[in-house]
């Protein structure tokens, strides 16, 4: 997404999610972030009270943490809203 206009990316994602998934549906987010407790905690807080199942795994050298977050979402717009919210955390890579 780095080389692409974010709005074009989200528009395409919205279309793909609308065509490929029946909503509401479970959605799997994957993020990589530096192993900074405040950044990891901030992502956890974004998904508070959503019923999300969050799995964390630190890299071998401990520099990065991968987060796999499964949560039931109502529609593609809700999925994109969470991506945008997490995108405000500096240094997060969305997969």
mmCIF file with all atom_site columns, C-alpha atoms in Angstrom:
data_model
loop_
_atom_site.group_PDB
_atom_site.id
_atom_site.type_symbol
_atom_site.label_atom_id
_atom_site.label_alt_id
_atom_site.label_comp_id
_atom_site.label_asym_id
_atom_site.label_entity_id
_atom_site.label_seq_id
_atom_site.pdbx_PDB_ins_code
_atom_site.Cartn_x
_atom_site.Cartn_y
_atom_site.Cartn_z
_atom_site.occupancy
_atom_site.B_iso_or_equiv
_atom_site.pdbx_formal_charge
_atom_site.auth_seq_id
_atom_site.auth_comp_id
_atom_site.auth_asym_id
_atom_site.auth_atom_id
_atom_site.pdbx_PDB_model_num
ATOM 1  C CA . UNK A 1 1  ? 0.000   0.000   0.000  1.00 0.00 ? 1  UNK A CA 1
ATOM 2  C CA . UNK A 1 2  ? 2.979   2.329   0.483  1.00 0.00 ? 2  UNK A CA 1
ATOM 3  C CA . UNK A 1 3  ? 3.252   3.134   -3.239 1.00 0.00 ? 3  UNK A CA 1
ATOM 4  C CA . UNK A 1 4  ? -0.478  3.521   -3.718 1.00 0.00 ? 4  UNK A CA 1
ATOM 5  C CA . UNK A 1 5  ? -2.995  6.220   -2.914 1.00 0.00 ? 5  UNK A CA 1
ATOM 6  C CA . UNK A 1 6  ? -4.593  5.024   0.353  1.00 0.00 ? 6  UNK A CA 1
ATOM 7  C CA . UNK A 1 7  ? -8.116  5.936   -0.775 1.00 0.00 ? 7  UNK A CA 1
ATOM 8  C CA . UNK A 1 8  ? -7.698  3.923   -3.993 1.00 0.00 ? 8  UNK A CA 1
ATOM 9  C CA . UNK A 1 9  ? -6.427  0.994   -1.934 1.00 0.00 ? 9  UNK A CA 1
ATOM 10 C CA . UNK A 1 10 ? -9.400  1.169   0.458  1.00 0.00 ? 10 UNK A CA 1
ATOM 11 C CA . UNK A 1 11 ? -11.864 1.510   -2.409 1.00 0.00 ? 11 UNK A CA 1
ATOM 12 C CA . UNK A 1 12 ? -10.484 -1.631  -4.045 1.00 0.00 ? 12 UNK A CA 1
ATOM 13 C CA . UNK A 1 13 ? -10.465 -3.479  -0.702 1.00 0.00 ? 13 UNK A CA 1
ATOM 14 C CA . UNK A 1 14 ? -14.089 -2.467  -0.063 1.00 0.00 ? 14 UNK A CA 1
ATOM 15 C CA . UNK A 1 15 ? -15.103 -3.868  -3.467 1.00 0.00 ? 15 UNK A CA 1
ATOM 16 C CA . UNK A 1 16 ? -13.168 -7.107  -2.951 1.00 0.00 ? 16 UNK A CA 1
ATOM 17 C CA . UNK A 1 17 ? -14.621 -7.655  0.514  1.00 0.00 ? 17 UNK A CA 1
ATOM 18 C CA . UNK A 1 18 ? -18.138 -6.945  -0.749 1.00 0.00 ? 18 UNK A CA 1
ATOM 19 C CA . UNK A 1 19 ? -17.784 -9.487  -3.538 1.00 0.00 ? 19 UNK A CA 1
ATOM 20 C CA . UNK A 1 20 ? -15.982 -12.247 -1.659 1.00 0.00 ? 20 UNK A CA 1
ATOM 21 C CA . UNK A 1 21 ? -17.631 -12.287 1.753  1.00 0.00 ? 21 UNK A CA 1
ATOM 22 C CA . UNK A 1 22 ? -21.118 -12.586 3.206  1.00 0.00 ? 22 UNK A CA 1
ATOM 23 C CA . UNK A 1 23 ? -21.535 -10.034 5.999  1.00 0.00 ? 23 UNK A CA 1
ATOM 24 C CA . UNK A 1 24 ? -21.424 -10.018 8.985  1.00 0.00 ? 24 UNK A CA 1
ATOM 25 C CA . UNK A 1 25 ? -18.337 -12.223 9.003  1.00 0.00 ? 25 UNK A CA 1
ATOM 26 C CA . UNK A 1 26 ? -15.175 -12.983 10.939 1.00 0.00 ? 26 UNK A CA 1
ATOM 27 C CA . UNK A 1 27 ? -12.224 -11.024 9.575  1.00 0.00 ? 27 UNK A CA 1
ATOM 28 C CA . UNK A 1 28 ? -8.542  -11.704 10.208 1.00 0.00 ? 28 UNK A CA 1
ATOM 29 C CA . UNK A 1 29 ? -6.280  -8.675  10.564 1.00 0.00 ? 29 UNK A CA 1
ATOM 30 C CA . UNK A 1 30 ? -2.512  -9.154  10.565 1.00 0.00 ? 30 UNK A CA 1
ATOM 31 C CA . UNK A 1 31 ? -0.126  -6.472  11.730 1.00 0.00 ? 31 UNK A CA 1
ATOM 32 C CA . UNK A 1 32 ? 3.580   -6.245  12.466 1.00 0.00 ? 32 UNK A CA 1
ATOM 33 C CA . UNK A 1 33 ? 4.819   -3.608  14.890 1.00 0.00 ? 33 UNK A CA 1
ATOM 34 C CA . UNK A 1 34 ? 8.020   -2.903  16.770 1.00 0.00 ? 34 UNK A CA 1
ATOM 35 C CA . UNK A 1 35 ? 7.995   -4.665  20.131 1.00 0.00 ? 35 UNK A CA 1
ATOM 36 C CA . UNK A 1 36 ? 7.142   -1.450  21.914 1.00 0.00 ? 36 UNK A CA 1
ATOM 37 C CA . UNK A 1 37 ? 4.636   -2.216  24.680 1.00 0.00 ? 37 UNK A CA 1
ATOM 38 C CA . UNK A 1 38 ? 2.814   1.090   24.163 1.00 0.00 ? 38 UNK A CA 1
ATOM 39 C CA . UNK A 1 39 ? 2.277   0.419   20.437 1.00 0.00 ? 39 UNK A CA 1
ATOM 40 C CA . UNK A 1 40 ? 1.114   -3.154  20.990 1.00 0.00 ? 40 UNK A CA 1
ATOM 41 C CA . UNK A 1 41 ? -1.171  -1.979  23.794 1.00 0.00 ? 41 UNK A CA 1
ATOM 42 C CA . UNK A 1 42 ? -2.612  0.780   21.607 1.00 0.00 ? 42 UNK A CA 1
ATOM 43 C CA . UNK A 1 43 ? -3.583  -1.780  18.956 1.00 0.00 ? 43 UNK A CA 1
ATOM 44 C CA . UNK A 1 44 ? -5.159  -3.974  21.641 1.00 0.00 ? 44 UNK A CA 1
ATOM 45 C CA . UNK A 1 45 ? -7.220  -0.984  22.821 1.00 0.00 ? 45 UNK A CA 1
ATOM 46 C CA . UNK A 1 46 ? -8.481  -0.328  19.273 1.00 0.00 ? 46 UNK A CA 1
ATOM 47 C CA . UNK A 1 47 ? -10.100 -3.769  19.366 1.00 0.00 ? 47 UNK A CA 1
ATOM 48 C CA . UNK A 1 48 ? -11.329 -3.571  23.001 1.00 0.00 ? 48 UNK A CA 1
ATOM 49 C CA . UNK A 1 49 ? -14.981 -4.518  23.488 1.00 0.00 ? 49 UNK A CA 1
ATOM 50 C CA . UNK A 1 50 ? -15.282 -6.019  19.996 1.00 0.00 ? 50 UNK A CA 1
ATOM 51 C CA . UNK A 1 51 ? -14.998 -9.677  20.981 1.00 0.00 ? 51 UNK A CA 1
ATOM 52 C CA . UNK A 1 52 ? -11.699 -9.884  19.099 1.00 0.00 ? 52 UNK A CA 1
ATOM 53 C CA . UNK A 1 53 ? -9.353  -12.814 19.586 1.00 0.00 ? 53 UNK A CA 1
ATOM 54 C CA . UNK A 1 54 ? -5.815  -11.434 19.548 1.00 0.00 ? 54 UNK A CA 1
ATOM 55 C CA . UNK A 1 55 ? -2.721  -13.591 19.154 1.00 0.00 ? 55 UNK A CA 1
ATOM 56 C CA . UNK A 1 56 ? 0.719   -12.024 19.613 1.00 0.00 ? 56 UNK A CA 1
ATOM 57 C CA . UNK A 1 57 ? 4.057   -13.480 18.651 1.00 0.00 ? 57 UNK A CA 1
ATOM 58 C CA . UNK A 1 58 ? 7.463   -11.860 19.068 1.00 0.00 ? 58 UNK A CA 1
ATOM 59 C CA . UNK A 1 59 ? 10.128  -12.249 16.421 1.00 0.00 ? 59 UNK A CA 1
ATOM 60 C CA . UNK A 1 60 ? 13.129  -14.448 17.157 1.00 0.00 ? 60 UNK A CA 1
ATOM 61 C CA . UNK A 1 61 ? 15.267  -11.484 18.182 1.00 0.00 ? 61 UNK A CA 1
ATOM 62 C CA . UNK A 1 62 ? 12.355  -9.771  19.962 1.00 0.00 ? 62 UNK A CA 1
ATOM 63 C CA . UNK A 1 63 ? 12.510  -6.604  17.872 1.00 0.00 ? 63 UNK A CA 1
ATOM 64 C CA . UNK A 1 64 ? 9.056   -7.039  16.295 1.00 0.00 ? 64 UNK A CA 1
ATOM 65 C CA . UNK A 1 65 ? 5.683   -8.385  17.357 1.00 0.00 ? 65 UNK A CA 1
ATOM 66 C CA . UNK A 1 66 ? 3.145   -9.848  14.963 1.00 0.00 ? 66 UNK A CA 1
ATOM 67 C CA . UNK A 1 67 ? -0.509  -9.531  15.857 1.00 0.00 ? 67 UNK A CA 1
ATOM 68 C CA . UNK A 1 68 ? -3.242  -11.725 14.381 1.00 0.00 ? 68 UNK A CA 1
ATOM 69 C CA . UNK A 1 69 ? -6.663  -10.368 15.274 1.00 0.00 ? 69 UNK A CA 1
ATOM 70 C CA . UNK A 1 70 ? -9.859  -12.226 14.449 1.00 0.00 ? 70 UNK A CA 1
ATOM 71 C CA . UNK A 1 71 ? -13.044 -10.258 14.969 1.00 0.00 ? 71 UNK A CA 1
ATOM 72 C CA . UNK A 1 72 ? -16.620 -10.402 13.713 1.00 0.00 ? 72 UNK A CA 1
ATOM 73 C CA . UNK A 1 73 ? -17.252 -7.356  11.535 1.00 0.00 ? 73 UNK A CA 1
ATOM 74 C CA . UNK A 1 74 ? -20.597 -6.071  10.222 1.00 0.00 ? 74 UNK A CA 1
ATOM 75 C CA . UNK A 1 75 ? -19.470 -4.921  6.765  1.00 0.00 ? 75 UNK A CA 1
ATOM 76 C CA . UNK A 1 76 ? -16.473 -3.873  4.640  1.00 0.00 ? 76 UNK A CA 1
ATOM 77 C CA . UNK A 1 77 ? -16.686 -0.268  5.871  1.00 0.00 ? 77 UNK A CA 1
ATOM 78 C CA . UNK A 1 78 ? -16.174 -1.425  9.466  1.00 0.00 ? 78 UNK A CA 1
ATOM 79 C CA . UNK A 1 79 ? -13.138 -3.478  8.378  1.00 0.00 ? 79 UNK A CA 1
ATOM 80 C CA . UNK A 1 80 ? -11.611 -0.446  6.673  1.00 0.00 ? 80 UNK A CA 1
ATOM 81 C CA . UNK A 1 81 ? -12.364 1.826   9.642  1.00 0.00 ? 81 UNK A CA 1
ATOM 82 C CA . UNK A 1 82 ? -10.246 -0.437  11.872 1.00 0.00 ? 82 UNK A CA 1
ATOM 83 C CA . UNK A 1 83 ? -7.406  -0.473  9.319  1.00 0.00 ? 83 UNK A CA 1
ATOM 84 C CA . UNK A 1 84 ? -7.442  3.326   9.299  1.00 0.00 ? 84 UNK A CA 1
ATOM 85 C CA . UNK A 1 85 ? -7.484  3.494   13.092 1.00 0.00 ? 85 UNK A CA 1
ATOM 86 C CA . UNK A 1 86 ? -4.556  1.084   13.427 1.00 0.00 ? 86 UNK A CA 1
ATOM 87 C CA . UNK A 1 87 ? -2.768  2.966   10.647 1.00 0.00 ? 87 UNK A CA 1
ATOM 88 C CA . UNK A 1 88 ? -2.472  5.942   12.986 1.00 0.00 ? 88 UNK A CA 1
ATOM 89 C CA . UNK A 1 89 ? -0.060  3.929   15.155 1.00 0.00 ? 89 UNK A CA 1
ATOM 90 C CA . UNK A 1 90 ? 3.389   4.874   13.888 1.00 0.00 ? 90 UNK A CA 1
ATOM 91 C CA . UNK A 1 91 ? 5.379   2.072   12.292 1.00 0.00 ? 91 UNK A CA 1
ATOM 92 C CA . UNK A 1 92 ? 2.624   -0.506  11.960 1.00 0.00 ? 92 UNK A CA 1
ATOM 93 C CA . UNK A 1 93 ? 2.757   -2.740  8.889  1.00 0.00 ? 93 UNK A CA 1
ATOM 94 C CA . UNK A 1 94 ? -0.603  -4.121  7.754  1.00 0.00 ? 94 UNK A CA 1
ATOM 95 C CA . UNK A 1 95 ? -0.493  -7.450  5.976  1.00 0.00 ? 95 UNK A CA 1
#
